[in-house]
mmCIF file of C-alpha atoms in Angstrom:
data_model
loop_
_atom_site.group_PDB
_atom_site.id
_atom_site.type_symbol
_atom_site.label_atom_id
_atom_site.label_comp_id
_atom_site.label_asym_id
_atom_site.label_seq_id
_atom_site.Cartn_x
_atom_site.Cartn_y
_atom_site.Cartn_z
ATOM 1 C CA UNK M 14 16.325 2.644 18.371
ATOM 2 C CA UNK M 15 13.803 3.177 21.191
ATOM 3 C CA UNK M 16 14.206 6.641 21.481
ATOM 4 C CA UNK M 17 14.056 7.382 18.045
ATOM 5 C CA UNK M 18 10.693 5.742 17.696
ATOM 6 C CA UNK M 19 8.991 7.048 20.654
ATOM 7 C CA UNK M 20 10.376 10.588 19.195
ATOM 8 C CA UNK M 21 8.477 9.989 15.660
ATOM 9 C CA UNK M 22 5.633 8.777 17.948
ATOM 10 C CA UNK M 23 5.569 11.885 19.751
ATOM 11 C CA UNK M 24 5.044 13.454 16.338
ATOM 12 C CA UNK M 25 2.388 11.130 14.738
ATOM 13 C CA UNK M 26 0.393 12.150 17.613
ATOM 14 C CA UNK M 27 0.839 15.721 17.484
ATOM 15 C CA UNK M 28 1.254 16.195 13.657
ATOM 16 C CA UNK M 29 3.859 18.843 14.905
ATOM 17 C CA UNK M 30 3.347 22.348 13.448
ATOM 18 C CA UNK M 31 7.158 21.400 11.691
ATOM 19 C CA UNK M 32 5.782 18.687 9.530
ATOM 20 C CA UNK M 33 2.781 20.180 8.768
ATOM 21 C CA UNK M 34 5.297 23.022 7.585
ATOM 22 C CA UNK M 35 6.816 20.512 4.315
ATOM 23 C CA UNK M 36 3.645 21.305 2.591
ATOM 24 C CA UNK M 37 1.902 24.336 3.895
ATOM 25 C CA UNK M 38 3.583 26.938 1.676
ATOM 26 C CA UNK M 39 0.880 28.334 -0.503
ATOM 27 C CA UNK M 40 -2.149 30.217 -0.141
ATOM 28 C CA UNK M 41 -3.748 27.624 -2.425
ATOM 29 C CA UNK M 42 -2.827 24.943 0.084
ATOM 30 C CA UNK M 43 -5.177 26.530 2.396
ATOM 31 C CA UNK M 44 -8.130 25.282 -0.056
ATOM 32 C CA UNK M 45 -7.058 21.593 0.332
ATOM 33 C CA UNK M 46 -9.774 19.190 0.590
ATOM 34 C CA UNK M 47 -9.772 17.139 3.364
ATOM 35 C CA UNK M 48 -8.993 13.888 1.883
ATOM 36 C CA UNK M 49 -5.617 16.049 0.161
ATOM 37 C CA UNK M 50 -4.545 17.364 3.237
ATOM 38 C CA UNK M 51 -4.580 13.966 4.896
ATOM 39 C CA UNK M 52 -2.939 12.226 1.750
ATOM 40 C CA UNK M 53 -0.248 14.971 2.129
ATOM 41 C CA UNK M 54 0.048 14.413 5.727
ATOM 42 C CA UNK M 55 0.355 10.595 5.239
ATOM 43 C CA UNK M 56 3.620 10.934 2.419
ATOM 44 C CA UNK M 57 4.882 13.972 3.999
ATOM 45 C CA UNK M 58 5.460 11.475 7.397
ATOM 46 C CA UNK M 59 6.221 8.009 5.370
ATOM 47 C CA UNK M 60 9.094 10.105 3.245
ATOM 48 C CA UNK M 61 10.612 12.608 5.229
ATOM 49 C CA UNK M 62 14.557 12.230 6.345
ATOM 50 C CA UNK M 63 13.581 10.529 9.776
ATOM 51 C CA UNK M 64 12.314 6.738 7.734
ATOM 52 C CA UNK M 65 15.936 7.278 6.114
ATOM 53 C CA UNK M 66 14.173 5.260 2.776
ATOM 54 C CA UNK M 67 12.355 2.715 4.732
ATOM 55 C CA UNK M 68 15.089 -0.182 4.185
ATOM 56 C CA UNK M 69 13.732 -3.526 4.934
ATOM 57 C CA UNK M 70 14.738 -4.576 8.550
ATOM 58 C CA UNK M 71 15.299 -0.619 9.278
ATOM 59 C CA UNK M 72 14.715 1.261 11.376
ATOM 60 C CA UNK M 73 12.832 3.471 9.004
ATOM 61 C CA UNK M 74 10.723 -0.030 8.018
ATOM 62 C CA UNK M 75 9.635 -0.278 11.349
ATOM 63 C CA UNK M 76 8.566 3.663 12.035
ATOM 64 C CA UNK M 77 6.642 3.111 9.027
ATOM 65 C CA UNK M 78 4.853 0.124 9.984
ATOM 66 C CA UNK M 79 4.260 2.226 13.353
ATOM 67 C CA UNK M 80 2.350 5.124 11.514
ATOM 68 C CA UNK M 81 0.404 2.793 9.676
ATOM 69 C CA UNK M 82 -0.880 0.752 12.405
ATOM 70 C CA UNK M 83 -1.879 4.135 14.221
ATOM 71 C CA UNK M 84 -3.788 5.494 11.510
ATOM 72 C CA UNK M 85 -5.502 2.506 10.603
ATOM 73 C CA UNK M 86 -6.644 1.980 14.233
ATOM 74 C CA UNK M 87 -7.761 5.831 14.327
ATOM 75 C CA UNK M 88 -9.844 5.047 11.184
ATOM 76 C CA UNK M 89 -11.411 2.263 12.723
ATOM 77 C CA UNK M 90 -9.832 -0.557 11.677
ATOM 78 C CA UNK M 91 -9.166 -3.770 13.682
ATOM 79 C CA UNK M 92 -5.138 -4.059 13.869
ATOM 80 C CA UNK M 93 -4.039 -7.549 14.642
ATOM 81 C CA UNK M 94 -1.245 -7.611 16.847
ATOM 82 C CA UNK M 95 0.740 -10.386 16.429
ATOM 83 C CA UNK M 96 2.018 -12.938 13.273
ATOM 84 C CA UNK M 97 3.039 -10.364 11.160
ATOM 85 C CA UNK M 98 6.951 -10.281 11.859
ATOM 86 C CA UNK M 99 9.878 -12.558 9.855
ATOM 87 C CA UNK M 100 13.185 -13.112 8.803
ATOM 88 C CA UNK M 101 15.105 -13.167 5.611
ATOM 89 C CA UNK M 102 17.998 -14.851 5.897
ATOM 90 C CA UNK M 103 20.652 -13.116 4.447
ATOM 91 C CA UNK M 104 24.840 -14.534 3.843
ATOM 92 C CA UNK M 105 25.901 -11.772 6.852
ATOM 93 C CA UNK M 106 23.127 -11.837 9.110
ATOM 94 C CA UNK M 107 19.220 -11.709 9.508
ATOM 95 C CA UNK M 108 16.685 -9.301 8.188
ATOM 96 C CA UNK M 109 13.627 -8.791 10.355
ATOM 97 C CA UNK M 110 10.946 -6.916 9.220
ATOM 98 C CA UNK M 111 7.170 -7.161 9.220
ATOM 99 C CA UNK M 112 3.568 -6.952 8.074
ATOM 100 C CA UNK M 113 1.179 -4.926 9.383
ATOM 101 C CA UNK M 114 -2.486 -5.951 8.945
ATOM 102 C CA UNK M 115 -5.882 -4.587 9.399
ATOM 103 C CA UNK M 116 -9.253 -6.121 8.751
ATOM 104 C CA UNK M 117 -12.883 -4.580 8.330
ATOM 105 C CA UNK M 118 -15.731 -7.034 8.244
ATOM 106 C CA UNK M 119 -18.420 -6.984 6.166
ATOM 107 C CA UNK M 120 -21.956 -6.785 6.887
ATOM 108 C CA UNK M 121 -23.006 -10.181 4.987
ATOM 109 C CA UNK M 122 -23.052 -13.056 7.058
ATOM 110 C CA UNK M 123 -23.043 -15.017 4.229
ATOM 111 C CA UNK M 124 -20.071 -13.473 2.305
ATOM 112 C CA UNK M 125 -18.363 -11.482 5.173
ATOM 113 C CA UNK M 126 -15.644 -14.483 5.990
ATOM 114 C CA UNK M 127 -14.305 -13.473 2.124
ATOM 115 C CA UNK M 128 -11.677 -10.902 1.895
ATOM 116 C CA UNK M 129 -10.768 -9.001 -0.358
ATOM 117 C CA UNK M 130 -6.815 -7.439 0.487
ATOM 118 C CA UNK M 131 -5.627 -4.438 -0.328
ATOM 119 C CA UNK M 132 -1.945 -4.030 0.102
ATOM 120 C CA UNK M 133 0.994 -1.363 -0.466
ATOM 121 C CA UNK M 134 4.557 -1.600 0.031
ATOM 122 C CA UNK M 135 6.120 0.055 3.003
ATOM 123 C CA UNK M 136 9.982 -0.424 2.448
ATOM 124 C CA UNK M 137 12.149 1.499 -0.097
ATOM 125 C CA UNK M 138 15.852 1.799 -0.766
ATOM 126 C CA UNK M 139 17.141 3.259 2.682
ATOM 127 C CA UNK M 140 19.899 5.499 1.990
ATOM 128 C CA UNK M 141 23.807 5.061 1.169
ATOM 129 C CA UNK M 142 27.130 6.952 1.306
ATOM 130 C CA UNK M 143 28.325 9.358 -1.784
ATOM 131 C CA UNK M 144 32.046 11.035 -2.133
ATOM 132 C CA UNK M 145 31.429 14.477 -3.000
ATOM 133 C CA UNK M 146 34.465 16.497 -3.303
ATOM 134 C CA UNK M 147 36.702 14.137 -1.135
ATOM 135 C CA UNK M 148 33.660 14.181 1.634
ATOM 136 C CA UNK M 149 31.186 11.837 2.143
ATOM 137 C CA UNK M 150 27.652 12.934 1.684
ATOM 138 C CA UNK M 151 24.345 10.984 2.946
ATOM 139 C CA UNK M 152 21.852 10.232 0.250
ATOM 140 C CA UNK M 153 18.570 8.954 1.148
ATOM 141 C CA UNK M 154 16.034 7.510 -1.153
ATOM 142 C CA UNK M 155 12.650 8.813 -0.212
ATOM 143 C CA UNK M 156 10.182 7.172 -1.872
ATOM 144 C CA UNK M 157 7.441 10.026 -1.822
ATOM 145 C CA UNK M 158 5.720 8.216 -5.130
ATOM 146 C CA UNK M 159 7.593 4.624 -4.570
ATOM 147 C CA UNK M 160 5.311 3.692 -2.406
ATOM 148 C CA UNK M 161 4.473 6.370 0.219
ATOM 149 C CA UNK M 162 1.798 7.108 -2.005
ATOM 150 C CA UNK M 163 0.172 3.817 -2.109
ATOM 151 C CA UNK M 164 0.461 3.339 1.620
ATOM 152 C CA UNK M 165 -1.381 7.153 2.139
ATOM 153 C CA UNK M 166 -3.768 5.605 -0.798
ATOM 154 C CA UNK M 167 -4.630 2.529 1.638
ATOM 155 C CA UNK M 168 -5.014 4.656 4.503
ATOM 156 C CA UNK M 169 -7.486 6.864 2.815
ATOM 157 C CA UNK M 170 -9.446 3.866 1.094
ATOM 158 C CA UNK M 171 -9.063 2.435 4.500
ATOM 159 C CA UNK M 172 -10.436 5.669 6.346
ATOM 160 C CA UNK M 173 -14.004 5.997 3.706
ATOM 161 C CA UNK M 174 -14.548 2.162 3.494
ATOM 162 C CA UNK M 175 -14.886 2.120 7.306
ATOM 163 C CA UNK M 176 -17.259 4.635 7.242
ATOM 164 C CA UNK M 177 -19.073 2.816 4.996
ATOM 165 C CA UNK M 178 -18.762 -0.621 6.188
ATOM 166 C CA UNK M 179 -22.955 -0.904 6.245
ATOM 167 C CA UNK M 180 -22.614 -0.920 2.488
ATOM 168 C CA UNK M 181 -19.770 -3.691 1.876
ATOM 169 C CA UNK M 182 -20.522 -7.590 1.743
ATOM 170 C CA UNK M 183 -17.197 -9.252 2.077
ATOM 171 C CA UNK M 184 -14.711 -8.039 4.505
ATOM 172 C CA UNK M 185 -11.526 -6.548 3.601
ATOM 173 C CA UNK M 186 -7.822 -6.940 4.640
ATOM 174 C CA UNK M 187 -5.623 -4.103 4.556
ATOM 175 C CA UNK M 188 -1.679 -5.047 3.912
ATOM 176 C CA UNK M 189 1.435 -3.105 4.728
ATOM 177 C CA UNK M 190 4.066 -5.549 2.920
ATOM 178 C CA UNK M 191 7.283 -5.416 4.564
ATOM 179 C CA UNK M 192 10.507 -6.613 2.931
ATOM 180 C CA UNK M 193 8.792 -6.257 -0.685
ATOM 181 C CA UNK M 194 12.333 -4.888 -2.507
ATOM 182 C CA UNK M 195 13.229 -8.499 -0.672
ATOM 183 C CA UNK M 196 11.869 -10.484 -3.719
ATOM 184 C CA UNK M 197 7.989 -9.567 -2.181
ATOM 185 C CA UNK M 198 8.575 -11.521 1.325
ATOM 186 C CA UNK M 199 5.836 -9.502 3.354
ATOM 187 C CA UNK M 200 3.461 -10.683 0.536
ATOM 188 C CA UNK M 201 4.541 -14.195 0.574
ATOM 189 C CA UNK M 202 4.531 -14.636 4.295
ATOM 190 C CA UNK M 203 1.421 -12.879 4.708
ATOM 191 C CA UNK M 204 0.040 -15.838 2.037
ATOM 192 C CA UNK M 205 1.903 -18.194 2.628
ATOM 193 C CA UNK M 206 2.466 -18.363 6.397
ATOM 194 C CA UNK M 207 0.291 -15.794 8.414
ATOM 195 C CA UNK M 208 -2.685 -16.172 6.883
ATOM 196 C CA UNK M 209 -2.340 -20.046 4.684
ATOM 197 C CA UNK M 210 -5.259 -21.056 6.616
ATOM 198 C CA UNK M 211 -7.540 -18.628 5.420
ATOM 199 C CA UNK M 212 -5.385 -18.007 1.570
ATOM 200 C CA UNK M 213 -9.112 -19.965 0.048
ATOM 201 C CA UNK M 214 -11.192 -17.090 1.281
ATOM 202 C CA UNK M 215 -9.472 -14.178 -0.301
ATOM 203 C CA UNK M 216 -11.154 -13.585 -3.392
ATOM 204 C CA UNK M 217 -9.322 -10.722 -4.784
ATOM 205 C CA UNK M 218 -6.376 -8.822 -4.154
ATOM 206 C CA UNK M 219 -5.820 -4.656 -4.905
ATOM 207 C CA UNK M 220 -2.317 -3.570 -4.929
ATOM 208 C CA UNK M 221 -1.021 0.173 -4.478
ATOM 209 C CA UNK M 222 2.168 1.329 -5.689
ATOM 210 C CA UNK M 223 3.416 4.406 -6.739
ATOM 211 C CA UNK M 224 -0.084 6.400 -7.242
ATOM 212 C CA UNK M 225 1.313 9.555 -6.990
ATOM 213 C CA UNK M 226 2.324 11.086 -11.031
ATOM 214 C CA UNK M 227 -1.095 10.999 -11.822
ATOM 215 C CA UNK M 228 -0.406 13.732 -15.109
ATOM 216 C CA UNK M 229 0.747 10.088 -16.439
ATOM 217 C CA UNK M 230 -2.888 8.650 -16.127
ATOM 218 C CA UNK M 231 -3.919 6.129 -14.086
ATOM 219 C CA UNK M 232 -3.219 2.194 -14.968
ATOM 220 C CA UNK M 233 -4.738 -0.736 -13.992
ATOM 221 C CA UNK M 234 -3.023 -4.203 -14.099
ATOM 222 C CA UNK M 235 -4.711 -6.701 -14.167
ATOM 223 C CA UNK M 236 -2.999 -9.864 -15.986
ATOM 224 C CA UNK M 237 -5.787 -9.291 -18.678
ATOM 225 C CA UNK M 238 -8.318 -11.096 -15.775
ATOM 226 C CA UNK M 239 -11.779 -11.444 -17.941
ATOM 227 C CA UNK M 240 -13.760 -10.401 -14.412
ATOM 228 C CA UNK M 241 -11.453 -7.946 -13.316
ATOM 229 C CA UNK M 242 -11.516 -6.501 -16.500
ATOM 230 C CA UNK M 243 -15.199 -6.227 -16.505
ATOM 231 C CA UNK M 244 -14.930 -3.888 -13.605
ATOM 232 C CA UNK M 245 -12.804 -1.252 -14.856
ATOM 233 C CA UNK M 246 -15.224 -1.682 -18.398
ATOM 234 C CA UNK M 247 -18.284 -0.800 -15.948
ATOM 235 C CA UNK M 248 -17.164 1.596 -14.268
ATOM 236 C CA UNK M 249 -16.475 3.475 -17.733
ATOM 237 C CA UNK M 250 -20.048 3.910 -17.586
ATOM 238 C CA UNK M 251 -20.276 5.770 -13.819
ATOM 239 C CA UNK M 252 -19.590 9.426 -13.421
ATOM 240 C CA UNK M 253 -15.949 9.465 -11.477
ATOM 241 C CA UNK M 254 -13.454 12.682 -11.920
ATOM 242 C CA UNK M 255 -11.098 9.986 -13.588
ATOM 243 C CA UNK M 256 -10.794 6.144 -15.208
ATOM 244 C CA UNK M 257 -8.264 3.415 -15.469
ATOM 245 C CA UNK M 258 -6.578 2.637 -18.606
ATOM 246 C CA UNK M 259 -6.344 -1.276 -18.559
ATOM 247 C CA UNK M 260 -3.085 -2.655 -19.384
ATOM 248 C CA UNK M 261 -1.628 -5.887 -20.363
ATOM 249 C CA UNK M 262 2.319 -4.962 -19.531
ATOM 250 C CA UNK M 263 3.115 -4.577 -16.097
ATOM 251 C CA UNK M 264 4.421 -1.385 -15.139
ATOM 252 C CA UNK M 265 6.391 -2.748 -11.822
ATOM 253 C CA UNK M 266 7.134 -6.040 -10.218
ATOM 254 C CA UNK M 267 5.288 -5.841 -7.006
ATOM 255 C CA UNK M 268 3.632 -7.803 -4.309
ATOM 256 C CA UNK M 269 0.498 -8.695 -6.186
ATOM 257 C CA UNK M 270 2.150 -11.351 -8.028
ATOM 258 C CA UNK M 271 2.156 -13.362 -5.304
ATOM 259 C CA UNK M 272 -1.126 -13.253 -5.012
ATOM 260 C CA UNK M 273 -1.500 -14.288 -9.042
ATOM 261 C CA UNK M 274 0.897 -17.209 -8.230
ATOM 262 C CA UNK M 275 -1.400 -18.416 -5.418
ATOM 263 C CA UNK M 276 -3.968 -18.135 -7.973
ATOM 264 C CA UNK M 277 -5.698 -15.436 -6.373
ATOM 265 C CA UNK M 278 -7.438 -12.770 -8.891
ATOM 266 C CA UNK M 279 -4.862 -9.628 -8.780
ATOM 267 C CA UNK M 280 -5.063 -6.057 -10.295
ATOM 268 C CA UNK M 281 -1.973 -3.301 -10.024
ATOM 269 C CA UNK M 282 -2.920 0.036 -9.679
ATOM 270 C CA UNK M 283 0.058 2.584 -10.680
ATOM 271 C CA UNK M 284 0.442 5.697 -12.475
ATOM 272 C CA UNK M 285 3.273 4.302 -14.158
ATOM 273 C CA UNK M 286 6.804 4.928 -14.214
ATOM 274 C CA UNK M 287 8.834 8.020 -13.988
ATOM 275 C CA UNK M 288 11.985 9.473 -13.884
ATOM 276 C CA UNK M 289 12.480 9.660 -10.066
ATOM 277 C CA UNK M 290 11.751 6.619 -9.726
ATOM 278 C CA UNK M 291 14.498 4.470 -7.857
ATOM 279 C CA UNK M 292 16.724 7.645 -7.035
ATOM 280 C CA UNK M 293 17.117 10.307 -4.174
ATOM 281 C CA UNK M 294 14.816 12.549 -6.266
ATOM 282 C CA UNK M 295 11.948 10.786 -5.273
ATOM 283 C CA UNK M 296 10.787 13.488 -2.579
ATOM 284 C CA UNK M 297 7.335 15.163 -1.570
ATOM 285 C CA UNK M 298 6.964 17.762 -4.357
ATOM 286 C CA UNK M 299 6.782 15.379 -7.047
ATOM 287 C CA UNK M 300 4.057 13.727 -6.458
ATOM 288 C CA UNK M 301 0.459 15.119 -7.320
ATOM 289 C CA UNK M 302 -2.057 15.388 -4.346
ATOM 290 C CA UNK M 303 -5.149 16.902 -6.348
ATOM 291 C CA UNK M 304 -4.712 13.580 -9.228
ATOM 292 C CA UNK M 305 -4.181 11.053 -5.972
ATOM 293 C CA UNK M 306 -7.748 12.306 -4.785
ATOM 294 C CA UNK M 307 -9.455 11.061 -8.027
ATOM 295 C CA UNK M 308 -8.070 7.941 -8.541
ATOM 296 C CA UNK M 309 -9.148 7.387 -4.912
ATOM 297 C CA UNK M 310 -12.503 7.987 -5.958
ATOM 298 C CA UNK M 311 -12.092 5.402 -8.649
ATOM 299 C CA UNK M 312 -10.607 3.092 -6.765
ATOM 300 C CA UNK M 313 -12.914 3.091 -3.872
ATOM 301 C CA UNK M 314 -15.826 2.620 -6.739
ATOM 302 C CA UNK M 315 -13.630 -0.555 -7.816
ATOM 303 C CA UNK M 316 -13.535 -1.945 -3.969
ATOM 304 C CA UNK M 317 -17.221 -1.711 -3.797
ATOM 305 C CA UNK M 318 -17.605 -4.009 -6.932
ATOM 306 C CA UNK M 319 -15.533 -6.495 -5.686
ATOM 307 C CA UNK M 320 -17.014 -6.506 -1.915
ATOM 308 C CA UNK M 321 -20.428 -6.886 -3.480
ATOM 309 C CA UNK M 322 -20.255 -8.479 -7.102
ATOM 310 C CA UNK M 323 -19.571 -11.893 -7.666
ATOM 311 C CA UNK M 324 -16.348 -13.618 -6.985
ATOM 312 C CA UNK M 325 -13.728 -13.110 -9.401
ATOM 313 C CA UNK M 326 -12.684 -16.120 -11.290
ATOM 314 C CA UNK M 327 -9.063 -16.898 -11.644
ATOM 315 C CA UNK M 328 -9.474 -19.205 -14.982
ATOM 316 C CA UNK M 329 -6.537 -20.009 -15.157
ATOM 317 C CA UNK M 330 -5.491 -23.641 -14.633
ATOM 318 C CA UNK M 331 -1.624 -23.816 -13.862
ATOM 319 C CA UNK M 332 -0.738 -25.329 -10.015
ATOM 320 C CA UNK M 333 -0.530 -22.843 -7.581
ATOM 321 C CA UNK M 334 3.264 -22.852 -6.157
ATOM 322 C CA UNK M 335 4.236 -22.492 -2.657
ATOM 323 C CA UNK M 336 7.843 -22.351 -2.105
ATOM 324 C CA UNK M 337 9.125 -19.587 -0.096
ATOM 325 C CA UNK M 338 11.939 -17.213 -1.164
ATOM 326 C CA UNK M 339 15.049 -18.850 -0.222
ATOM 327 C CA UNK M 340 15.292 -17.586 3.489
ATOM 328 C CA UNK M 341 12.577 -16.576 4.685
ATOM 329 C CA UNK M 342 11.068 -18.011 7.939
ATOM 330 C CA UNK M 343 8.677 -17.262 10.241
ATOM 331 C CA UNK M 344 10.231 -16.233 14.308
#
């Protein structure tokens, strides 16, 4: 396992002439933005063949975890270094996986010890064993769109906000949730566990999954939040190359409902389902680069409001529940 981190290691630090290759095929390529050719960069690394689908307690999991605590540490970010591995118990043996956490303070001494989180998912399916024609054939599930492209959204959000960190009040916590396809454990433990202490002082949570089909529109969840909802209504009125549709069904199950549970205002973004989704299909060239750059726009306009606006209000009165998923502990 060693040697086949330090090799993907060797690459994130070269961004190797190979990978660089999966997406350099067209003249028009050559025009990318900057912010494009990073986002390609990011999913063309967090889906290719050597994550083998990011599995929780993989491998794969933990290469991922790897890139994204380079990048965010390139980009400026302070990467905490400990507290962010656990265990699932499972009825054959234990899963370990992990978080990986970054935090960017704010300027405000009077708001900056809030957070605001924004999180994405970094495990997927991993890969299993077909019969084709008597012989047995690898498949790997990907997971270009589900959620490569929310973890290259949070790098990029993650990349301008530091750059901007003179403009934003509250601080901000950027999440890689491990284990999430493990009934959200990297979300719970990061809540419930990690970071209990300080669970009062997070104000709002942003979750990014699957940003990438972006012909679909872009969605915002929000669990019809009055405050959250009067963000996406004000930013109708700001020139941005595109705007959230608010919507009252949740697209997917992911981590920011643990977040709602904890009482904590949430919002989704997604661009919805589609038909890759959950199957080996889910590669590189189905997700749209040139849509992902607007709704980061968007989004990063929707960060601001929450970093500087008033708190979000949860009003809503059921008890906040704590109990873990069955098995999970901290080492």
């Amino acid at each position: 396992m060693k040697h086949r981190i330090l090799t993907i290691l060797i690459a994130l630090a070269a961004f190797s002439p190979v990978l660089r290759g999966q997406y350099r095929t067209t003249l028009q390529d050559l025009d990318d933005s900057e912010t494009v050719h990073a986002l390609k960069e990011h999913v063309a690394m967090l889906s290719s063949a050597q994550m083998e689908g990011r599995k929780a307690g993989s491998d794969g999991e933990k290469m991922a975890a790897e890139y994204l605590e380079a990048r965010l540490k390139e980009y400026g970010i302070d990467v905490l270094g400990s507290g962010n591995e656990f265990g699932i118990a499972g009825e054959a043996d234990t899963i370990r996986s992990r978080n990986v956490t970054g935090l960017l303070e704010g300027w405000d001494k009077n708001l900056n010890q809030r957070y605001i989180v924004i999180g994405a998912r970094m495990d997927n399916l991993g890969m299993d064993t077909l019969m084709v024609n008597g012989k047995p054939q690898r498949r790997i599930y990907y997971g270009a769109n589900g959620n490569a492209s929310g973890m290259a959204m949070m790098l990029e959000l993650a990349r301008r906000l530091s750059y901007s960190r003179s403009l934003l009040r509250r601080s901000i916590s950027f999440v890689g949730f491990g284990a999430s396809e493990k009934t959200f454990a990297g979300a719970w433990y990061f809540l419930n566990r990690a970071f209990e202490k300080d669970a009062d002082k997070m104000d709002a949570m942003v979750n990014l999954d699957c940003l990438g089909t972006g012909a679909n529109g872009l969605f915002a969840f929000t669990s019809s939040n009055e405050d959250l909802n009067t963000i996406v209504n004000v930013l109708k009125g700001e020139l941005l190359p595109v705007q959230a549709t608010l919507t009252s069904e949740q697209p997917y199950s992911s981590d920011q409902v643990v977040f709602y549970d904890k009482e904590i205002p949430s919002v989704l973004f997604t661009t919805g389902r589609y038909p890759e989704y959950g199957t080996g299909r889910d590669t590189y060239d189905i997700v749209d680069f040139d849509s992902m750059e607007k709704e980061l726009e968007y989004i990063f306009s929707f960060i601001q409001h929450l970093c500087n606006g008033n708190k979000p209000l949860f009003r809503n009165s059921s008890a906040a529940k704590g109990e873990a998923p069955a098995g999970v502990y901290s080492f």
